[in-house]
XYZ file of C-alpha atoms in Angstrom:
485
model
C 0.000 0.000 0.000
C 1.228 3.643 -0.835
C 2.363 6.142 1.543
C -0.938 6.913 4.085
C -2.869 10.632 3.688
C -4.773 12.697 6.134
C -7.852 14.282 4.657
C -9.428 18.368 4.740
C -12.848 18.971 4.409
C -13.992 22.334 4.413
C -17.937 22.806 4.246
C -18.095 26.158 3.120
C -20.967 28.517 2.086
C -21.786 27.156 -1.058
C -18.973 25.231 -1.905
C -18.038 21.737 -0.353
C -14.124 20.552 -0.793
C -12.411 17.550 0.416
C -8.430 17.510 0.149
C -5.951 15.154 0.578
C -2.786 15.907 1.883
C 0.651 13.741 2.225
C 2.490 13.223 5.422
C 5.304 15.551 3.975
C 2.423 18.449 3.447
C 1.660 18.168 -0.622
C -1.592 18.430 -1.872
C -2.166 15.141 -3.389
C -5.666 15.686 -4.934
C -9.090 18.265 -4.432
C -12.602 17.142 -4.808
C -15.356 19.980 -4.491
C -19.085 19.941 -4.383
C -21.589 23.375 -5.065
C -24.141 23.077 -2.656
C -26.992 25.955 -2.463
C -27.641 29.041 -0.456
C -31.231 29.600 -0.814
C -32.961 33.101 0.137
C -36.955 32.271 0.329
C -37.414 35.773 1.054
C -35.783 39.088 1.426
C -32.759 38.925 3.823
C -33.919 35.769 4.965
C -30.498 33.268 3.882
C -31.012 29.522 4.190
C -29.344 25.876 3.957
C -30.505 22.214 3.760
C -28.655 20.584 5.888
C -29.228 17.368 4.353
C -27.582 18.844 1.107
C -24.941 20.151 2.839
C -23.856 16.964 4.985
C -24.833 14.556 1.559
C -21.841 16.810 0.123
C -19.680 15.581 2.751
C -20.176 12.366 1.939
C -19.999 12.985 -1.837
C -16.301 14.236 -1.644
C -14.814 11.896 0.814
C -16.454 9.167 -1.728
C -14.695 10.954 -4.567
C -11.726 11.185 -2.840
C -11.521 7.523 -1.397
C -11.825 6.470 -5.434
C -9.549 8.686 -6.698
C -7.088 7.886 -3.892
C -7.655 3.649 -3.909
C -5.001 1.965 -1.987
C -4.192 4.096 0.176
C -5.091 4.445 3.645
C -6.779 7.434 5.336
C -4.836 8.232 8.916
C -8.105 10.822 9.746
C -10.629 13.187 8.395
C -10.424 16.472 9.906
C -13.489 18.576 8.896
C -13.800 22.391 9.002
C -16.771 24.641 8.091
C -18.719 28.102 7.600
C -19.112 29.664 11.024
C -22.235 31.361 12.773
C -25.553 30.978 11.581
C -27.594 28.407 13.324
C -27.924 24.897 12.401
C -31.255 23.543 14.395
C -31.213 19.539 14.449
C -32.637 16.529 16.101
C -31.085 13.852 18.507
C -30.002 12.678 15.272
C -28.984 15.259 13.944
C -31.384 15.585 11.366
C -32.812 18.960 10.595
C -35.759 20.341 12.629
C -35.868 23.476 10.204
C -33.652 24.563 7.289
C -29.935 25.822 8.743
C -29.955 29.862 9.122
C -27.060 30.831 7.711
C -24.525 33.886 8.888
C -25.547 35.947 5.672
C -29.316 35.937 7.713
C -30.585 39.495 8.359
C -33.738 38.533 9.841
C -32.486 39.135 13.786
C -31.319 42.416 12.613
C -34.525 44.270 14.532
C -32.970 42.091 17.666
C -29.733 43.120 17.266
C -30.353 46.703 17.509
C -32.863 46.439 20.173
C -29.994 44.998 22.222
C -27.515 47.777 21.387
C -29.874 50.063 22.305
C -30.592 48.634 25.559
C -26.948 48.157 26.501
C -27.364 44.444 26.529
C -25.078 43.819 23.045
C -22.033 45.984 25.190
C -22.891 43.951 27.724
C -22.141 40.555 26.362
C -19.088 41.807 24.395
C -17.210 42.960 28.071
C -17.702 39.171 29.086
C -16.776 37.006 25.625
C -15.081 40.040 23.527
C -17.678 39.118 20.701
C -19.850 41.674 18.932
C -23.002 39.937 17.844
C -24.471 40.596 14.398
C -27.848 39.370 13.009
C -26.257 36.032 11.712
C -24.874 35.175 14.785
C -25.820 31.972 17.224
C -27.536 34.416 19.707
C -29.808 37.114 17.901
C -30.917 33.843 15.647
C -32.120 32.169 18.860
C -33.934 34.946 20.317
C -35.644 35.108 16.842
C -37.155 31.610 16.662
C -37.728 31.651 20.754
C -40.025 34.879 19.603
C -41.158 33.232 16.049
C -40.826 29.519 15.911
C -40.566 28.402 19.441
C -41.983 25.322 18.414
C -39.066 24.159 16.444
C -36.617 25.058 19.410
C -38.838 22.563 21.124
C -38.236 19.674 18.816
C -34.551 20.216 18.425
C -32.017 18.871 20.406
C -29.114 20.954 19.452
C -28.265 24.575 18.136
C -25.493 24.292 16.338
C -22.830 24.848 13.698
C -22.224 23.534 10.239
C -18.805 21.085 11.261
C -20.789 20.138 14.351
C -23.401 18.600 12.403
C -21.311 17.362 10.309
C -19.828 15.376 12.758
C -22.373 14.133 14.771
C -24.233 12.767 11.282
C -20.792 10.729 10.473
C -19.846 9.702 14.031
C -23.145 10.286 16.119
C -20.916 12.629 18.303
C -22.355 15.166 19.225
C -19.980 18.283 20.611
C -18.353 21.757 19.498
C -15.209 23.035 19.859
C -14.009 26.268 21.664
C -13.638 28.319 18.095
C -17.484 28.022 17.445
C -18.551 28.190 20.915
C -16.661 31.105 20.999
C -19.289 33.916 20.065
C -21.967 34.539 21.605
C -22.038 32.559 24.594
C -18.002 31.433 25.703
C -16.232 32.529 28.296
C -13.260 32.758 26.933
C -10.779 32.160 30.592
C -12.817 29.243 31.357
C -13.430 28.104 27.703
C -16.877 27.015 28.671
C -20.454 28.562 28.375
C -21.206 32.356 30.350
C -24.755 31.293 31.563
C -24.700 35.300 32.797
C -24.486 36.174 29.682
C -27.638 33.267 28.338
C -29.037 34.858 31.161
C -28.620 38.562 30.228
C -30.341 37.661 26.408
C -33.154 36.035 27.522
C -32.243 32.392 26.235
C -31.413 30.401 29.790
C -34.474 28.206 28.919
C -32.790 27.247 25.454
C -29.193 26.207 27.217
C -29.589 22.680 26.434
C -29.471 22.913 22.923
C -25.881 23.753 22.801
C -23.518 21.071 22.393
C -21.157 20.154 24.824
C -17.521 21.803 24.483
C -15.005 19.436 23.850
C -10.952 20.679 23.541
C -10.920 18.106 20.551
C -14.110 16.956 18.920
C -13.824 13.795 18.003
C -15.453 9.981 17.166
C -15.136 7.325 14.738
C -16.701 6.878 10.969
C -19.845 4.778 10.427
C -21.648 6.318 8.243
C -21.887 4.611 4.848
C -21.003 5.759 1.351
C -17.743 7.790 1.749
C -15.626 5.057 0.667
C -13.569 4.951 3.908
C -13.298 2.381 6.460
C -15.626 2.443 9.608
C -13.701 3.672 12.218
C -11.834 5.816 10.086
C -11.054 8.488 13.202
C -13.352 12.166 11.853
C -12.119 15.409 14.039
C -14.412 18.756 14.087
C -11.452 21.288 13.367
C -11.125 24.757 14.003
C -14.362 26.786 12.028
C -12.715 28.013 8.698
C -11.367 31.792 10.049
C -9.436 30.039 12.868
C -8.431 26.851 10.377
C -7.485 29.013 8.091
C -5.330 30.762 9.817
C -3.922 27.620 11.681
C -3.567 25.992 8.115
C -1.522 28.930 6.644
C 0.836 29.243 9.651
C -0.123 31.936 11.805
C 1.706 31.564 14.948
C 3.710 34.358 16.318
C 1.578 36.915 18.769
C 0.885 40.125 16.243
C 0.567 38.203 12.966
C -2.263 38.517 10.864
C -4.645 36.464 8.350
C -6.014 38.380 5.261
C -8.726 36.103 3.351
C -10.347 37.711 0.738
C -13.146 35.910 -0.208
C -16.890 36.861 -0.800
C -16.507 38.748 2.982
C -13.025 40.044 4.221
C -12.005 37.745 7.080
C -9.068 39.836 9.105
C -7.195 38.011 12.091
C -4.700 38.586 13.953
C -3.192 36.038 16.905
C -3.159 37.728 20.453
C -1.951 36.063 23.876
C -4.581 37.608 26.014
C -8.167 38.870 26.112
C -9.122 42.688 25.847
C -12.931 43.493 26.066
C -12.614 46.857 26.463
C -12.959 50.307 23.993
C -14.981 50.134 21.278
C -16.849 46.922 20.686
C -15.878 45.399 17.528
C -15.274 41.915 16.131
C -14.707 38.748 17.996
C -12.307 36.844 20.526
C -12.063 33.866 19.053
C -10.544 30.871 21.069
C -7.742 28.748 19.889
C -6.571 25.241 20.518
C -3.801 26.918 22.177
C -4.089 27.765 26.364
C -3.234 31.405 26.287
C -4.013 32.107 22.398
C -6.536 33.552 20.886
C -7.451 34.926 17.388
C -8.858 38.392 17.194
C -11.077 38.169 14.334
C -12.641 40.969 12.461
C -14.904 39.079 9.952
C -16.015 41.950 7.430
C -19.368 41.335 5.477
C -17.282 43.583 2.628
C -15.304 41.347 0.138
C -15.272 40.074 -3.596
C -18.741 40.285 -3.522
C -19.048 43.727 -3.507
C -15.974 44.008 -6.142
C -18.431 41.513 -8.353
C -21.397 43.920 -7.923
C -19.914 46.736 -9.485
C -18.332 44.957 -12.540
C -21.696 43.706 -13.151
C -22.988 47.146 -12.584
C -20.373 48.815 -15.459
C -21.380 45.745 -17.806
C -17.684 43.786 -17.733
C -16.756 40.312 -16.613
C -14.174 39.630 -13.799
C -11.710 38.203 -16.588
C -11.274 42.355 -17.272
C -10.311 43.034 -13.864
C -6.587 43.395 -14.207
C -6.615 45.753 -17.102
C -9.093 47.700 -15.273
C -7.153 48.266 -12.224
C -3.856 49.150 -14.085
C -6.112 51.734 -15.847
C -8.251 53.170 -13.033
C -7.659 56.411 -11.491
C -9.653 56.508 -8.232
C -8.483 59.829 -6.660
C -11.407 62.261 -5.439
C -13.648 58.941 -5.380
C -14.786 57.127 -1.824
C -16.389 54.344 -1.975
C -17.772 52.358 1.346
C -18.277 49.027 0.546
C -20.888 47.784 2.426
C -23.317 46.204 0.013
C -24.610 43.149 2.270
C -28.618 43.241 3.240
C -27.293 42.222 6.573
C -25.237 45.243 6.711
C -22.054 45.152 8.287
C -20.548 43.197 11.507
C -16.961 44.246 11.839
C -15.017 46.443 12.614
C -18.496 47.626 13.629
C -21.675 45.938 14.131
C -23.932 48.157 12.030
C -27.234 46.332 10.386
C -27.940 49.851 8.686
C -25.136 49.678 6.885
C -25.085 50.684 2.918
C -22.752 51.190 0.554
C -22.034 55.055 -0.522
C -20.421 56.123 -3.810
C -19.065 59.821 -3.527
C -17.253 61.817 -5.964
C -18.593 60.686 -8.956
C -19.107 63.064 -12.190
C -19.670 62.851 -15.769
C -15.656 62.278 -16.340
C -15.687 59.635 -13.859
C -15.039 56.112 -16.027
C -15.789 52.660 -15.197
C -11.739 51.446 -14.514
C -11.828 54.437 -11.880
C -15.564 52.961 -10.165
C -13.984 49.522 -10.340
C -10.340 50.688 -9.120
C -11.849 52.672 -6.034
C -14.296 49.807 -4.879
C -10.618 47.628 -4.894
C -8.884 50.001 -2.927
C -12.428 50.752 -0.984
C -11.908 46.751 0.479
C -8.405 47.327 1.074
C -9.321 50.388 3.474
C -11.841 48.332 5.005
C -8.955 45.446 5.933
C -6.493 48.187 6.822
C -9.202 49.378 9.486
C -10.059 45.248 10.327
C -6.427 44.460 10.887
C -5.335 47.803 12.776
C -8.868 47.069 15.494
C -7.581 43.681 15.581
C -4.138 44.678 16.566
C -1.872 43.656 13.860
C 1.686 44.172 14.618
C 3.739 41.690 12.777
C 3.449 39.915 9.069
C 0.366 39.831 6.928
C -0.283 36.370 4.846
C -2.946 36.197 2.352
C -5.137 34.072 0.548
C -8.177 33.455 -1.099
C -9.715 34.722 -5.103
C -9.411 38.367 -4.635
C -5.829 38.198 -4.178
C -4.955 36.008 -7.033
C -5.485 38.888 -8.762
C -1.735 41.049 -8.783
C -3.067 43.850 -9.181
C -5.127 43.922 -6.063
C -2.842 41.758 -4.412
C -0.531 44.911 -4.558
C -3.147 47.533 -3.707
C -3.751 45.419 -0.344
C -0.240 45.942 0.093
C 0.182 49.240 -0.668
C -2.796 50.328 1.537
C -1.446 48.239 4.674
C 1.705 49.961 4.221
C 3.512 46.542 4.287
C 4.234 43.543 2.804
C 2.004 40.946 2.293
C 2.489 37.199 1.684
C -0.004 35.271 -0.872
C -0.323 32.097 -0.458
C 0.066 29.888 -3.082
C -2.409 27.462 -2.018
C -5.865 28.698 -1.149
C -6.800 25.255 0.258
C -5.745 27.002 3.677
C -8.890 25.961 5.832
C -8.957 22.433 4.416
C -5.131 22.387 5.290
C -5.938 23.433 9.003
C -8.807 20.804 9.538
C -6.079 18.293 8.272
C -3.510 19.838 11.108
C -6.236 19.374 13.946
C -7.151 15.982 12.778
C -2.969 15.062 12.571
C -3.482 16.241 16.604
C -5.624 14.116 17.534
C -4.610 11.152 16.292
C -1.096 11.638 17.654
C 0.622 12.142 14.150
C 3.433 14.666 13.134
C 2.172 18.160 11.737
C 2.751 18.235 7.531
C 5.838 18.435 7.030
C 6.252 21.843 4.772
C 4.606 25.092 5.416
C 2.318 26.171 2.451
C 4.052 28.249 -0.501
C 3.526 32.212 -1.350
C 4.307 35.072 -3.111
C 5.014 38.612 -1.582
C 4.417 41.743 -2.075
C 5.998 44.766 -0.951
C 4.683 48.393 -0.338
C 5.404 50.237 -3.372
C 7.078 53.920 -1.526
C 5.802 56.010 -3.879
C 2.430 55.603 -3.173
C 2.395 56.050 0.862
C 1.270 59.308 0.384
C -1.207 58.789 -1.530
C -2.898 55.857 0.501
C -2.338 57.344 3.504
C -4.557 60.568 2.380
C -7.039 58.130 0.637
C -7.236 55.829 4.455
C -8.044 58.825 6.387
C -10.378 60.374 4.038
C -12.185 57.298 3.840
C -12.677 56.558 7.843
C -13.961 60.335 7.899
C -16.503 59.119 5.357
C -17.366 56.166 7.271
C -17.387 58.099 10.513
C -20.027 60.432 8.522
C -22.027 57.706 7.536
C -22.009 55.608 10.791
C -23.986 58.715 12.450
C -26.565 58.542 9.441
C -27.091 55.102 9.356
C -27.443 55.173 13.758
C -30.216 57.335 13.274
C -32.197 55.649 10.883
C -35.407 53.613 11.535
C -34.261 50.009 12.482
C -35.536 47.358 9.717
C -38.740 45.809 10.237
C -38.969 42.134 11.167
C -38.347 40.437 7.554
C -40.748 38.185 6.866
């Protein structure tokens, strides 16, 4: 029999990949799966979890086939974060998964920042909760579908499920627990702060936290042995970063995806000044991730390509052509609004400084530099002090690879290999089995901070937090959203 592999799997929004990885840390092969986000009705953002677990399956299957012979040392899984995942003692669904995109809970949310209560919660876990977080999603059904609270057995997250339906065990881990409910000294549940929402009477539906999720294969019709050993990593932003090597206090995680995920590792807890982002809790007694997960990201870059009529393929020439001075753009085109570095479910996007000279490469170039300000503000709240590494599709572009870097004022490594949350499930489920970490860190690219242009960004930073600043005391003062239907 060949050399043994460890397996990724990284359930992700509306993609589904499996990877295999040698001992010595090459990517031997990918299988991916779509799977849908559906929206039944405005801001309302939903999942099957059947379709999303049957994907599992589906690319550990292809996998095992394409991979015959050799033997499987684990499957570490890793998954979308937040939202709420109501299921059964089986884990079957009770009610289609919410997912973190949700904006239903948004009339919640700003009830409890009004009241003091969302402030409240943030001094004891150092998370800021959004609408498509575990808690405002709760208090939502408790007021709307009580009734399927009652028949579940567990609130949970996407990997958790996951888990439980191949192994029947049912637990979390201390990254997912982490907002809205974990104390993160004791690593276990705040009932203060269950108490202080409302949702005591709902404690029992969250799964137990376990320091290493864990249990053996049986389901059927992945190709791999029963009793193949299946680990609930990290959720993706903390896999991710574990997967592309973020280890030294001060460094930071850039993944530019359809939301801008900013992280940067910290060795202790501060729940003070302004409320932003989240605490997230590591594997590691002592370390934890601050994480300012953006809602702003390639989506809103997509948007306004689609808006000036021109495919993403066009991107790089219109970058290198752009001229975005005198234009500020705030990117924040998400129904949901925006939930870091500010937790804002008013939130829109603003265009300012347009005229009749302005062209589309300047709109696009300006909404690229626009998401760049928005991670320079992520990464600064989150305390970044040392190196920046990069991945995911917005940065395969060069061009905006080397705005990003240009705008942080320093350099930043892209990572070869995107695969960087499916690489840090693999590293948790290596753990836990007792096996050596792979053996060679992932490959990048950097870029540095082109001089000339320090001035330039510098101006174009600050004149862009004074339009935010503008626009966050417009958007506090108008009329909260009504329930969505």
């Amino acid at each position: 029999m060949d050399a043994p592999y460890v397996i990724g799997v990284d359930a992700g929004t509306t993609v589904t990949k499996a990877v295999a990885f040698g001992i010595d840390g090459t990517q031997l092969c990918r299988i991916a799966r779509p799977t849908q986000l559906n929206r039944p009705a405005p801001g309302r953002y939903e999942q099957d979890t059947d379709q999303v677990v049957a994907s599992v399956v589906e690319v550990l299957a292809a996998l095992a086939a394409r991979l015959a012979g050799r033997r499987a040392l684990a499957v570490g899984v890793t998954g979308q974060g937040d939202g709420l995942w109501l299921v059964d003692p089986h884990g079957r669904p009770v009610r289609p998964a919410m997912s973190w995109l949700d904006a239903r809970a948004a009339p919640i949310v700003s009830d409890w920042s009004a009241d003091g209560r969302l402030v409240a919660a943030y001094r004891r876990t150092g998370g800021l909760m959004f609408s498509g977080s575990a808690g405002p999603l709760l208090a939502w059904l408790d007021a709307h579908e009580p009734g399927d609270l009652a028949a579940a057995a567990t609130a949970g997250y996407c990997k958790d499920v996951v888990l439980q339906r191949l192994t029947g065990v049912r637990a979390t881990d201390v990254s997912d627990a982490s907002l809205p409910f974990l104390d993160p000294h004791t690593r276990d549940y705040d009932a203060s702060v269950l108490d202080l929402l409302g949702l005591a009477r709902w404690r029992h539906l969250l799964a137990p936290v376990r320091s290493q999720p864990a249990g053996e294969l049986r389901a059927s019709g992945t190709g791999l042995p029963a009793g193949t050993p299946v680990i609930a990593g990290p959720y993706d932003l903390p896999a991710s970063a574990w997967g592309a090597g973020v280890s030294a206090t001060g460094d930071g995680l850039l993944i530019v995806g359809t939301t801008l995920a900013c992280q940067v590792l910290r060795d202790r807890v501060d729940t003070g000044g302004e409320p932003s982002g989240l605490t997230i809790s590591t594997w590691e007694a002592g370390r934890w991730l601050r994480a300012l997960p953006a809602m702003v990201g390639t989506a809103a870059l997509d948007w306004v390509l689609r808006l000036v009529g021109v495919g993403i393929d066009r991107l790089p020439a219109l970058l290198s052509t752009g001229r975005a001075d005198g234009l500020t753009v705030l990117p924040f085109f998400a129904e949901a609004g925006e939930r870091a570095p500010f937790v804002e479910p008013n939130a829109r996007a603003r265009i300012d400084g347009m005229h009749l000279g302005t062209e589309a490469p300047d709109l696009v170039r300006a909404t690229a530099e626009a998401i760049a300000y928005s991670a320079r503000h992520c990464l600064t709240e989150a305390g970044l002090t040392g190196e920046v590494t990069a991945c995911g599709g917005g940065v395969r572009s060069a061009g905006w690879a080397q705005i990003f870097a240009d705008v942080l004022g320093r350099p930043v490594r892209v990572l070869t290999d995107d695969e960087t949350g499916a690489r840090g499930a693999a590293l948790a489920a290596l753990r836990v089995i007792g096996e050596p970490p792979l053996a060679h860190a992932p490959t990048g690219h950097t870029y540095e901070p082109d001089p000339a242009t320090a001035g330039r960004y510098q101006d174009g930073y600050a004149r862009y937090l004074d339009h935010l600043a503008q626009a966050r005391a417009g958007w506090a003062h108008s009329p909260s959203k009504e329930s969505i239907p």
